[in-house]
Amino acid sequence: MAEVVFVDSEAAAGTLAAASIRSLILQKPDAVLGLATGSTPLSVYAALAASLKADPIDVSRVRGFALDEYVGLPADHPESYRSVITRDAVVPLGLNPSKILVPGGDPATIRTAGLDYEALIVAAGGVDVQILGIGRTGHVGFNEPGSSFASLTRIKTLTEKTRADNARFFPSIDDVPIHCMTQGLGTILRARHLILLAFGDEKADAIAAAVEGPVTSSKPGSVIQLHPHVTVIVDEAAASKLQNLDYYRYAWANKPWPGI
Ligand code: GLP
């Protein structure tokens, strides 16, 4: 089962996850990070950036793969995930931009972009740690309900709910692309460690379904139950619909080693 860790702030979640990633990079200077977009991972990038500033380590060999990308936005569009990852993670962390890859969102290459991206992940030796948020539909990456647990990087059609959620980044919902390229649930399962973060009561249903619900493609986040090494970091609001809270707290309080 997933390790579920409770925090009282997004900053505390960021500190925990950042410490784990820093330790990974120290052990493996060319570590492969799985980078997520959205509001949720920002605290992780901020905490890691602060840690690297206070006590620098070499990150020049760190590699990264973004989870997903919109189809049809130019790469230099401010809301393309290429731009978002560059702004939120690559620049603040001082990563080498040439080592950070994003799925291709060019409509001309969408039939082959998924397989090409999968080949690059395999050639890199796989993702060491995958940072994940979760959408209100229960999606991870852009794997909307119904996505196969065996799916690999491919084009997906976004739900209207996801487009409405993401409309806050665009002039209107009509400007939110209908299609995306996303790592599949099968791709995510291949990463060696998953760190899923969620904050706020609007994520409570998705977290309960992911951690304790039936394993079903109708709730894509439930894919984490098939993975051997998952850390779920949640605030009290996002955790409010979990049943086994006492056990998670007990396990965390009695963990034989510090950190995640
Ligand atoms: C988007 C991303 C997901 C992200 C989700 C939640 O749809 N593709 O990777 O997890 O939104 O976003 P937020 O963290 O802003 O709530």
mmCIF file of N, CA, C and O and ligand atoms in Angstrom, residues 36-41 67-68 81 132-135 139-142 162 166 168-169 203, ligand 1:
data_model
loop_
_atom_site.group_PDB
_atom_site.id
_atom_site.type_symbol
_atom_site.label_atom_id
_atom_site.label_comp_id
_atom_site.label_asym_id
_atom_site.label_seq_id
_atom_site.Cartn_x
_atom_site.Cartn_y
_atom_site.Cartn_z
ATOM 1 N N ALA A 36 5.952 16.960 -12.999
ATOM 2 C CA ALA A 36 4.537 17.241 -13.213
ATOM 3 C C ALA A 36 4.314 18.748 -13.256
ATOM 4 O O ALA A 36 5.070 19.520 -12.665
ATOM 5 N N THR A 37 3.265 19.140 -13.945
ATOM 6 C CA THR A 37 2.863 20.548 -13.969
ATOM 7 C C THR A 37 1.679 20.734 -13.027
ATOM 8 O O THR A 37 1.316 19.825 -12.292
ATOM 9 N N GLY A 38 1.056 21.917 -13.069
ATOM 10 C CA GLY A 38 -0.066 22.206 -12.188
ATOM 11 C C GLY A 38 0.411 22.944 -10.948
ATOM 12 O O GLY A 38 1.609 23.139 -10.738
ATOM 13 N N SER A 39 -0.540 23.332 -10.116
ATOM 14 C CA SER A 39 -0.213 24.087 -8.899
ATOM 15 C C SER A 39 0.434 23.198 -7.852
ATOM 16 O O SER A 39 1.281 23.642 -7.073
ATOM 17 N N THR A 40 0.033 21.932 -7.817
ATOM 18 C CA THR A 40 0.416 21.055 -6.711
ATOM 19 C C THR A 40 1.926 20.878 -6.533
ATOM 20 O O THR A 40 2.412 20.974 -5.401
ATOM 21 N N PRO A 41 2.693 20.625 -7.588
ATOM 22 C CA PRO A 41 4.125 20.366 -7.363
ATOM 23 C C PRO A 41 4.957 21.614 -7.084
ATOM 24 O O PRO A 41 6.152 21.498 -6.826
ATOM 25 N N LEU A 67 5.438 14.927 -17.660
ATOM 26 C CA LEU A 67 4.339 13.962 -17.755
ATOM 27 C C LEU A 67 3.505 14.139 -19.009
ATOM 28 O O LEU A 67 3.027 13.163 -19.581
ATOM 29 N N ASP A 68 3.282 15.390 -19.390
ATOM 30 C CA ASP A 68 2.273 15.608 -20.429
ATOM 31 C C ASP A 68 2.483 16.947 -21.126
ATOM 32 O O ASP A 68 3.328 17.748 -20.731
ATOM 33 N N TYR A 81 3.155 23.069 -21.707
ATOM 34 C CA TYR A 81 3.822 22.491 -20.535
ATOM 35 C C TYR A 81 5.339 22.568 -20.678
ATOM 36 O O TYR A 81 6.050 22.530 -19.685
ATOM 37 N N LEU A 132 3.752 13.529 -8.868
ATOM 38 C CA LEU A 132 2.399 13.510 -9.428
ATOM 39 C C LEU A 132 1.471 14.432 -8.638
ATOM 40 O O LEU A 132 1.526 14.467 -7.404
ATOM 41 N N GLY A 133 0.612 15.135 -9.357
ATOM 42 C CA GLY A 133 -0.567 15.736 -8.757
ATOM 43 C C GLY A 133 -1.741 14.856 -9.137
ATOM 44 O O GLY A 133 -1.568 13.787 -9.742
ATOM 45 N N ILE A 134 -2.935 15.292 -8.797
ATOM 46 C CA ILE A 134 -4.122 14.534 -9.217
ATOM 47 C C ILE A 134 -5.233 15.528 -9.539
ATOM 48 O O ILE A 134 -5.400 16.526 -8.832
ATOM 49 N N GLY A 135 -5.930 15.281 -10.617
ATOM 50 C CA GLY A 135 -7.018 16.171 -11.009
ATOM 51 C C GLY A 135 -8.308 15.796 -10.298
ATOM 52 O O GLY A 135 -8.430 14.717 -9.716
ATOM 53 N N HIS A 139 -7.692 12.137 -12.515
ATOM 54 C CA HIS A 139 -6.652 11.863 -13.516
ATOM 55 C C HIS A 139 -5.260 12.121 -12.951
ATOM 56 O O HIS A 139 -5.061 12.985 -12.104
ATOM 57 N N VAL A 140 -4.324 11.341 -13.415
ATOM 58 C CA VAL A 140 -2.904 11.588 -13.159
ATOM 59 C C VAL A 140 -2.250 11.749 -14.523
ATOM 60 O O VAL A 140 -2.605 11.041 -15.470
ATOM 61 N N GLY A 141 -1.267 12.686 -14.604
ATOM 62 C CA GLY A 141 -0.864 13.135 -15.920
ATOM 63 C C GLY A 141 -2.132 13.718 -16.546
ATOM 64 O O GLY A 141 -2.848 14.489 -15.912
ATOM 65 N N PHE A 142 -2.428 13.315 -17.754
ATOM 66 C CA PHE A 142 -3.724 13.672 -18.353
ATOM 67 C C PHE A 142 -4.493 12.388 -18.661
ATOM 68 O O PHE A 142 -5.270 12.333 -19.612
ATOM 69 N N THR A 162 -11.864 18.762 -16.976
ATOM 70 C CA THR A 162 -10.441 19.117 -16.916
ATOM 71 C C THR A 162 -10.180 20.405 -17.681
ATOM 72 O O THR A 162 -9.423 21.270 -17.221
ATOM 73 N N ASN A 166 -8.654 23.828 -16.081
ATOM 74 C CA ASN A 166 -7.427 24.442 -16.601
ATOM 75 C C ASN A 166 -7.692 25.754 -17.330
ATOM 76 O O ASN A 166 -6.742 26.439 -17.728
ATOM 77 N N ARG A 168 -8.441 28.399 -16.083
ATOM 78 C CA ARG A 168 -7.909 29.529 -15.320
ATOM 79 C C ARG A 168 -6.560 30.017 -15.857
ATOM 80 O O ARG A 168 -6.148 31.128 -15.540
ATOM 81 N N PHE A 169 -5.907 29.196 -16.651
ATOM 82 C CA PHE A 169 -4.608 29.591 -17.203
ATOM 83 C C PHE A 169 -4.742 30.209 -18.599
ATOM 84 O O PHE A 169 -3.739 30.587 -19.199
ATOM 85 N N LYS A 203 -9.721 17.864 -3.597
ATOM 86 C CA LYS A 203 -8.979 16.672 -4.008
ATOM 87 C C LYS A 203 -9.317 15.454 -3.130
ATOM 88 O O LYS A 203 -8.779 14.365 -3.354
HETATM 89 C C1 GLP B 1 -3.416 19.016 -14.900
HETATM 90 C C2 GLP B 1 -2.133 18.200 -15.076
HETATM 91 C C3 GLP B 1 -1.980 17.161 -14.010
HETATM 92 C C4 GLP B 1 -2.242 17.769 -12.661
HETATM 93 C C5 GLP B 1 -3.656 18.267 -12.571
HETATM 94 C C6 GLP B 1 -3.987 18.910 -11.240
HETATM 95 O O1 GLP B 1 -4.496 18.529 -15.573
HETATM 96 N N1 GLP B 1 -2.039 17.607 -16.357
HETATM 97 O O2 GLP B 1 -0.691 16.596 -14.092
HETATM 98 O O3 GLP B 1 -2.004 16.824 -11.647
HETATM 99 O O4 GLP B 1 -3.841 19.245 -13.580
HETATM 100 O O5 GLP B 1 -3.555 20.238 -11.245
HETATM 101 P P1 GLP B 1 -3.339 21.102 -9.963
HETATM 102 O O6 GLP B 1 -2.122 20.580 -9.313
HETATM 103 O O7 GLP B 1 -3.139 22.501 -10.475
HETATM 104 O O8 GLP B 1 -4.553 20.955 -9.123
#
